[in-house]
CSV table of N, CA and C in Angstrom, one decimal:
chain,number,residue,atom,x,y,z
A,1,GLN,N,86.4,154.1,-61.2
A,1,GLN,CA,85.1,153.8,-61.8
A,1,GLN,C,85.1,152.4,-62.3
A,2,VAL,N,84.2,151.5,-61.9
A,2,VAL,CA,84.2,150.2,-62.4
A,2,VAL,C,83.7,150.1,-63.8
A,3,GLN,N,84.4,149.4,-64.7
A,3,GLN,CA,84.0,149.3,-66.1
A,3,GLN,C,84.1,147.8,-66.5
A,4,LEU,N,83.1,147.4,-67.2
A,4,LEU,CA,83.1,146.1,-67.8
A,4,LEU,C,82.9,146.2,-69.3
A,5,VAL,N,83.9,145.7,-70.1
A,5,VAL,CA,83.9,145.8,-71.5
A,5,VAL,C,83.8,144.5,-72.2
A,6,GLU,N,82.7,144.2,-72.9
A,6,GLU,CA,82.5,142.9,-73.6
A,6,GLU,C,83.1,143.0,-75.0
A,7,SER,N,83.5,141.9,-75.5
A,7,SER,CA,83.9,141.7,-76.9
A,7,SER,C,83.7,140.3,-77.3
A,8,GLY,N,83.8,140.1,-78.6
A,8,GLY,CA,83.7,138.7,-79.1
A,8,GLY,C,82.4,138.3,-79.8
A,9,GLY,N,81.4,139.2,-79.8
A,9,GLY,CA,80.2,138.9,-80.4
A,9,GLY,C,80.4,138.9,-81.9
A,10,GLY,N,79.3,138.4,-82.6
A,10,GLY,CA,79.4,138.4,-84.1
A,10,GLY,C,78.3,137.5,-84.6
A,11,SER,N,78.4,137.1,-85.9
A,11,SER,CA,77.4,136.3,-86.6
A,11,SER,C,78.0,135.0,-87.0
A,12,VAL,N,77.2,133.9,-86.7
A,12,VAL,CA,77.7,132.6,-87.0
A,12,VAL,C,76.4,131.8,-87.5
A,13,GLN,N,76.7,130.7,-88.1
A,13,GLN,CA,75.6,129.8,-88.5
A,13,GLN,C,75.4,128.8,-87.3
A,14,ALA,N,74.2,128.3,-87.4
A,14,ALA,CA,73.8,127.3,-86.3
A,14,ALA,C,74.8,126.2,-86.3
A,15,GLY,N,75.2,125.8,-85.1
A,15,GLY,CA,76.2,124.8,-84.9
A,15,GLY,C,77.6,125.3,-84.7
A,16,GLY,N,77.7,126.6,-84.9
A,16,GLY,CA,79.0,127.2,-84.8
A,16,GLY,C,79.3,127.7,-83.4
A,17,SER,N,80.4,128.4,-83.2
A,17,SER,CA,80.9,128.8,-81.9
A,17,SER,C,81.3,130.3,-81.8
A,18,LEU,N,81.1,130.8,-80.7
A,18,LEU,CA,81.6,132.2,-80.4
A,18,LEU,C,82.2,132.2,-79.0
A,19,ARG,N,83.2,133.0,-78.8
A,19,ARG,CA,83.8,133.2,-77.5
A,19,ARG,C,83.7,134.7,-77.1
A,20,LEU,N,83.0,134.9,-76.0
A,20,LEU,CA,82.8,136.3,-75.5
A,20,LEU,C,83.8,136.5,-74.4
A,21,SER,N,84.3,137.8,-74.3
A,21,SER,CA,85.2,138.2,-73.3
A,21,SER,C,84.6,139.4,-72.5
A,22,CYS,N,84.9,139.5,-71.3
A,22,CYS,CA,84.5,140.6,-70.5
A,22,CYS,C,85.7,141.0,-69.6
A,23,ALA,N,86.2,142.2,-69.9
A,23,ALA,CA,87.4,142.7,-69.2
A,23,ALA,C,86.9,143.7,-68.1
A,24,ALA,N,87.2,143.5,-66.9
A,24,ALA,CA,86.8,144.3,-65.8
A,24,ALA,C,87.9,145.2,-65.3
A,25,SER,N,87.6,146.5,-65.0
A,25,SER,CA,88.7,147.4,-64.5
A,25,SER,C,88.0,148.4,-63.5
A,26,GLY,N,88.9,149.1,-62.8
A,26,GLY,CA,88.4,150.2,-62.0
A,26,GLY,C,88.2,149.8,-60.5
A,27,TYR,N,88.7,148.6,-60.1
A,27,TYR,CA,88.6,148.2,-58.7
A,27,TYR,C,89.8,147.4,-58.4
A,28,THR,N,90.1,147.3,-57.1
A,28,THR,CA,91.2,146.5,-56.6
A,28,THR,C,90.6,145.2,-56.1
A,29,GLY,N,91.4,144.1,-56.0
A,29,GLY,CA,91.0,142.9,-55.5
A,29,GLY,C,90.2,142.1,-56.6
A,30,THR,N,89.4,141.2,-56.2
A,30,THR,CA,88.5,140.4,-57.1
A,30,THR,C,87.1,140.7,-56.8
A,31,SER,N,86.2,140.4,-57.7
A,31,SER,CA,84.8,140.5,-57.5
A,31,SER,C,84.3,139.3,-56.7
A,32,ASN,N,83.1,139.3,-56.3
A,32,ASN,CA,82.4,138.2,-55.6
A,32,ASN,C,82.0,137.2,-56.7
A,33,ALA,N,81.4,137.7,-57.7
A,33,ALA,CA,80.8,136.9,-58.8
A,33,ALA,C,80.7,137.7,-60.1
A,34,MET,N,80.8,137.0,-61.2
A,34,MET,CA,80.6,137.6,-62.5
A,34,MET,C,79.7,136.7,-63.3
A,35,ALA,N,78.9,137.3,-64.2
A,35,ALA,CA,77.9,136.5,-64.9
A,35,ALA,C,77.7,137.0,-66.3
A,36,TRP,N,77.1,136.2,-67.1
A,36,TRP,CA,76.6,136.6,-68.4
A,36,TRP,C,75.1,136.5,-68.4
A,37,PHE,N,74.5,137.6,-69.0
A,37,PHE,CA,73.1,137.6,-69.2
A,37,PHE,C,72.9,137.8,-70.7
A,38,ARG,N,71.7,137.6,-71.2
A,38,ARG,CA,71.4,137.9,-72.6
A,38,ARG,C,69.9,138.4,-72.7
A,39,GLN,N,69.7,139.2,-73.7
A,39,GLN,CA,68.4,139.7,-73.9
A,39,GLN,C,68.1,139.7,-75.4
A,40,ALA,N,67.1,139.0,-75.8
A,40,ALA,CA,66.6,139.0,-77.2
A,40,ALA,C,65.5,140.0,-77.3
A,41,PRO,N,65.2,140.5,-78.5
A,41,PRO,CA,64.2,141.5,-78.8
A,41,PRO,C,62.8,141.0,-78.2
A,42,GLY,N,62.2,141.8,-77.5
A,42,GLY,CA,60.9,141.5,-76.9
A,42,GLY,C,60.9,140.5,-75.8
A,43,LYS,N,62.0,140.2,-75.3
A,43,LYS,CA,62.1,139.2,-74.2
A,43,LYS,C,62.8,139.9,-73.0
A,44,GLU,N,62.6,139.3,-71.8
A,44,GLU,CA,63.3,139.8,-70.6
A,44,GLU,C,64.8,139.3,-70.6
A,45,ARG,N,65.6,140.1,-69.9
A,45,ARG,CA,67.0,139.7,-69.7
A,45,ARG,C,67.0,138.4,-68.9
A,46,GLU,N,67.8,137.5,-69.3
A,46,GLU,CA,67.9,136.2,-68.6
A,46,GLU,C,69.4,135.9,-68.3
A,47,GLY,N,69.5,135.3,-67.1
A,47,GLY,CA,70.9,134.8,-66.7
A,47,GLY,C,71.3,133.6,-67.5
A,48,VAL,N,72.5,133.6,-68.0
A,48,VAL,CA,73.0,132.5,-68.8
A,48,VAL,C,74.0,131.7,-68.1
A,49,ALA,N,75.0,132.3,-67.4
A,49,ALA,CA,76.0,131.6,-66.6
A,49,ALA,C,76.6,132.6,-65.6
A,50,CYS,N,77.1,132.0,-64.5
A,50,CYS,CA,77.7,132.7,-63.5
A,50,CYS,C,78.9,132.0,-62.9
A,51,ILE,N,79.9,132.7,-62.5
A,51,ILE,CA,81.1,132.1,-61.9
A,51,ILE,C,81.4,132.9,-60.6
A,52,TYR,N,81.6,132.1,-59.5
A,52,TYR,CA,82.0,132.8,-58.3
A,52,TYR,C,83.5,132.8,-58.3
A,53,THR,N,84.0,134.0,-58.1
A,53,THR,CA,85.4,134.3,-58.3
A,53,THR,C,86.4,133.5,-57.5
A,54,ASP,N,86.1,133.4,-56.2
A,54,ASP,CA,87.0,132.8,-55.2
A,54,ASP,C,87.0,131.2,-55.4
A,55,SER,N,85.8,130.7,-55.4
A,55,SER,CA,85.6,129.2,-55.4
A,55,SER,C,85.7,128.6,-56.8
A,56,GLY,N,85.4,129.5,-57.8
A,56,GLY,CA,85.4,128.9,-59.2
A,56,GLY,C,84.1,128.2,-59.5
A,57,ASN,N,83.2,128.1,-58.6
A,57,ASN,CA,81.9,127.4,-58.8
A,57,ASN,C,81.1,128.1,-59.9
A,58,THR,N,80.5,127.3,-60.8
A,58,THR,CA,79.8,127.9,-61.9
A,58,THR,C,78.3,127.4,-61.9
A,59,TYR,N,77.5,128.2,-62.5
A,59,TYR,CA,76.1,127.9,-62.7
A,59,TYR,C,75.6,128.3,-64.1
A,60,TYR,N,74.7,127.5,-64.6
A,60,TYR,CA,74.2,127.7,-66.0
A,60,TYR,C,72.7,127.6,-66.0
A,61,ALA,N,72.2,128.4,-67.0
A,61,ALA,CA,70.8,128.2,-67.3
A,61,ALA,C,70.6,126.8,-68.0
A,62,ASP,N,69.4,126.2,-67.8
A,62,ASP,CA,69.2,124.9,-68.4
A,62,ASP,C,69.3,124.9,-69.9
A,63,SER,N,69.0,126.0,-70.5
A,63,SER,CA,69.0,126.1,-71.9
A,63,SER,C,70.4,126.1,-72.6
A,64,VAL,N,71.4,126.3,-71.7
A,64,VAL,CA,72.8,126.4,-72.3
A,64,VAL,C,73.7,125.3,-71.7
A,65,LYS,N,73.2,124.5,-70.7
A,65,LYS,CA,74.0,123.5,-70.1
A,65,LYS,C,74.6,122.6,-71.1
A,66,GLY,N,75.9,122.3,-71.1
A,66,GLY,CA,76.5,121.3,-72.0
A,66,GLY,C,77.0,122.0,-73.3
A,67,ARG,N,76.5,123.2,-73.5
A,67,ARG,CA,77.0,123.9,-74.7
A,67,ARG,C,77.8,125.2,-74.4
A,68,PHE,N,77.5,125.8,-73.3
A,68,PHE,CA,78.3,127.1,-72.9
A,68,PHE,C,79.2,126.8,-71.7
A,69,THR,N,80.3,127.5,-71.7
A,69,THR,CA,81.2,127.3,-70.6
A,69,THR,C,81.7,128.7,-70.1
A,70,ILE,N,81.5,129.0,-68.9
A,70,ILE,CA,82.1,130.3,-68.3
A,70,ILE,C,83.4,130.0,-67.6
A,71,SER,N,84.3,130.9,-67.8
A,71,SER,CA,85.6,130.7,-67.2
A,71,SER,C,86.2,132.1,-66.8
A,72,GLN,N,87.3,132.1,-66.1
A,72,GLN,CA,87.9,133.3,-65.7
A,72,GLN,C,89.4,133.3,-65.7
A,73,ASP,N,90.0,134.5,-65.9
A,73,ASP,CA,91.4,134.6,-65.7
A,73,ASP,C,91.6,135.8,-64.7
A,74,ASN,N,91.8,135.4,-63.4
A,74,ASN,CA,91.8,136.4,-62.4
A,74,ASN,C,93.0,137.4,-62.6
A,75,ALA,N,94.1,136.9,-63.1
A,75,ALA,CA,95.2,137.8,-63.3
A,75,ALA,C,94.9,138.9,-64.3
A,76,LYS,N,94.0,138.6,-65.2
A,76,LYS,CA,93.6,139.6,-66.2
A,76,LYS,C,92.2,140.3,-65.9
A,77,ASN,N,91.6,139.9,-64.7
A,77,ASN,CA,90.3,140.4,-64.4
A,77,ASN,C,89.3,140.2,-65.6
A,78,THR,N,89.4,139.1,-66.2
A,78,THR,CA,88.6,138.8,-67.4
A,78,THR,C,87.8,137.5,-67.2
A,79,VAL,N,86.5,137.6,-67.7
A,79,VAL,CA,85.7,136.4,-67.7
A,79,VAL,C,85.3,136.1,-69.2
A,80,TYR,N,85.2,134.8,-69.5
A,80,TYR,CA,84.9,134.4,-70.8
A,80,TYR,C,83.6,133.6,-70.8
A,81,LEU,N,83.0,133.6,-72.0
A,81,LEU,CA,81.9,132.7,-72.2
A,81,LEU,C,82.1,132.0,-73.6
A,82,GLN,N,82.4,130.7,-73.5
A,82,GLN,CA,82.6,129.9,-74.7
A,82,GLN,C,81.3,129.3,-75.1
A,83,MET,N,80.8,129.6,-76.3
A,83,MET,CA,79.5,129.2,-76.7
A,83,MET,C,79.6,128.3,-77.9
A,84,ASN,N,79.3,127.0,-77.7
A,84,ASN,CA,79.4,126.0,-78.8
A,84,ASN,C,78.0,125.5,-79.1
A,85,SER,N,77.9,124.9,-80.3
A,85,SER,CA,76.7,124.3,-80.8
A,85,SER,C,75.5,125.3,-80.7
A,86,LEU,N,75.8,126.5,-81.2
A,86,LEU,CA,74.9,127.6,-81.1
A,86,LEU,C,73.6,127.4,-82.0
A,87,LYS,N,72.5,127.9,-81.4
A,87,LYS,CA,71.2,127.7,-82.1
A,87,LYS,C,70.7,129.1,-82.4
A,88,PRO,N,69.8,129.2,-83.3
A,88,PRO,CA,69.2,130.5,-83.6
A,88,PRO,C,68.6,131.2,-82.4
A,89,GLU,N,68.0,130.4,-81.5
A,89,GLU,CA,67.4,131.0,-80.3
A,89,GLU,C,68.4,131.5,-79.3
A,90,ASP,N,69.7,131.3,-79.6
A,90,ASP,CA,70.8,131.9,-78.7
A,90,ASP,C,71.1,133.4,-79.2
A,91,SER,N,70.5,133.8,-80.3
A,91,SER,CA,70.7,135.2,-80.7
A,91,SER,C,70.2,136.2,-79.7
A,92,ALA,N,71.0,137.1,-79.4
A,92,ALA,CA,70.7,138.1,-78.3
A,92,ALA,C,71.8,139.1,-78.1
A,93,ILE,N,71.6,140.1,-77.4
A,93,ILE,CA,72.7,140.9,-76.9
A,93,ILE,C,73.1,140.3,-75.6
A,94,TYR,N,74.4,140.0,-75.5
A,94,TYR,CA,74.9,139.4,-74.3
A,94,TYR,C,75.6,140.5,-73.4
A,95,TYR,N,75.3,140.4,-72.1
A,95,TYR,CA,75.8,141.4,-71.2
A,95,TYR,C,76.6,140.7,-70.1
A,96,CYS,N,77.7,141.4,-69.7
A,96,CYS,CA,78.5,140.9,-68.6
A,96,CYS,C,78.1,141.7,-67.4
A,97,ALA,N,78.0,141.0,-66.3
A,97,ALA,CA,77.6,141.6,-65.0
A,97,ALA,C,78.6,141.2,-63.9
A,98,ALA,N,78.8,142.1,-62.9
A,98,ALA,CA,79.7,141.8,-61.8
A,98,ALA,C,79.1,142.3,-60.5
A,99,GLU,N,79.3,141.6,-59.5
A,99,GLU,CA,79.0,142.1,-58.1
A,99,GLU,C,80.3,142.0,-57.3
A,100,LEU,N,80.7,143.1,-56.8
A,100,LEU,CA,82.0,143.2,-56.1
A,100,LEU,C,81.9,142.9,-54.6
A,101,TYR,N,80.8,143.4,-54.0
A,101,TYR,CA,80.8,143.4,-52.5
A,101,TYR,C,79.7,142.5,-51.9
A,102,ARG,N,78.5,142.5,-52.5
A,102,ARG,CA,77.4,141.8,-51.8
A,102,ARG,C,77.5,140.3,-52.1
A,103,ARG,N,77.1,139.6,-51.2
A,103,ARG,CA,77.0,138.1,-51.4
A,103,ARG,C,75.9,137.8,-52.3
A,104,ILE,N,76.1,136.9,-53.2
A,104,ILE,CA,75.0,136.4,-54.1
A,104,ILE,C,74.8,134.9,-53.8
A,105,TYR,N,73.7,134.6,-53.3
A,105,TYR,CA,73.3,133.2,-53.0
A,105,TYR,C,73.1,132.5,-54.3
A,106,ALA,N,73.4,131.2,-54.2
A,106,ALA,CA,73.4,130.4,-55.4
A,106,ALA,C,72.0,130.4,-56.1
A,107,GLY,N,71.0,130.5,-55.3
A,107,GLY,CA,69.7,130.6,-55.9
A,107,GLY,C,69.3,131.9,-56.6
A,108,SER,N,70.2,132.9,-56.4
A,108,SER,CA,69.9,134.2,-56.9
A,108,SER,C,70.9,134.6,-58.1
A,109,TRP,N,71.7,133.7,-58.5
A,109,TRP,CA,72.7,134.1,-59.5
A,109,TRP,C,72.1,134.6,-60.8
A,110,SER,N,71.0,134.1,-61.1
A,110,SER,CA,70.4,134.5,-62.4
A,110,SER,C,69.5,135.7,-62.4
A,111,ARG,N,69.4,136.4,-61.2
A,111,ARG,CA,68.6,137.6,-61.1
A,111,ARG,C,69.5,138.8,-61.4
A,112,ALA,N,69.0,139.6,-62.3
A,112,ALA,CA,69.7,140.8,-62.7
A,112,ALA,C,70.0,141.7,-61.5
A,113,THR,N,69.1,141.8,-60.6
A,113,THR,CA,69.2,142.7,-59.5
A,113,THR,C,70.3,142.3,-58.5
A,114,SER,N,70.9,141.1,-58.7
A,114,SER,CA,72.0,140.6,-57.8
A,114,SER,C,73.3,141.3,-58.2
A,115,TYR,N,73.4,142.0,-59.3
A,115,TYR,CA,74.6,142.5,-59.8
A,115,TYR,C,74.6,144.0,-59.8
A,116,SER,N,75.7,144.7,-59.5
A,116,SER,CA,75.7,146.1,-59.4
A,116,SER,C,76.3,146.8,-60.6
A,117,TYR,N,77.1,146.0,-61.4
A,117,TYR,CA,77.8,146.6,-62.5
A,117,TYR,C,77.5,145.8,-63.8
A,118,TRP,N,77.4,146.5,-64.9
A,118,TRP,CA,77.0,145.9,-66.2
A,118,TRP,C,77.9,146.5,-67.3
A,119,GLY,N,78.1,145.7,-68.3
A,119,GLY,CA,78.8,146.1,-69.5
A,119,GLY,C,77.7,146.7,-70.5
A,120,GLN,N,78.2,147.1,-71.6
A,120,GLN,CA,77.3,147.7,-72.6
A,120,GLN,C,76.7,146.7,-73.5
A,121,GLY,N,77.2,145.5,-73.5
A,121,GLY,CA,76.6,144.4,-74.3
A,121,GLY,C,77.3,144.2,-75.6
A,122,THR,N,77.2,143.0,-76.1
A,122,THR,CA,77.7,142.6,-77.4
A,122,THR,C,76.7,141.7,-78.1
A,123,GLN,N,76.5,141.9,-79.4
A,123,GLN,CA,75.5,141.2,-80.1
A,123,GLN,C,76.0,139.8,-80.6
A,124,ALA,N,75.2,138.8,-80.4
A,124,ALA,CA,75.5,137.5,-81.0
A,124,ALA,C,74.3,137.1,-81.8
A,125,THR,N,74.6,136.8,-83.1
A,125,THR,CA,73.5,136.4,-84.0
A,125,THR,C,73.8,135.1,-84.6
A,126,VAL,N,72.8,134.1,-84.5
A,126,VAL,CA,73.0,132.8,-85.0
A,126,VAL,C,72.0,132.6,-86.1
A,127,SER,N,72.4,132.3,-87.3
A,127,SER,CA,71.5,132.0,-88.4
A,127,SER,C,71.3,130.5,-88.7
A,128,SER,N,70.1,130.2,-89.1
A,128,SER,CA,69.8,128.8,-89.4
A,128,SER,C,70.2,128.3,-90.8
């Protein structure tokens, strides 16, 4: 059974940093792509960043470019999201997502329906 377990959320002041981790298990080989999404109260879930496992290519939402960095450790089946220069509007539940088998075209990386597996989420709160 595929499992994604996020960790690293918490509360910080604006301008601070957090590092989220997503440990994947329950499958052999590597995924096609892994991504981070976030959802704030009353808002839709939005794609934050994506990494294609084999190529290492990364994609980011415009709102986080230059501040967030997605990375991976394939040996540990773990994906990270380093979040710097955090703003109050970054406050949300952050979810890890993975797609093992289907191809995700670059233009679809931020669609939640592109991913088959999801973690339970971790809260990140940024105060002003």
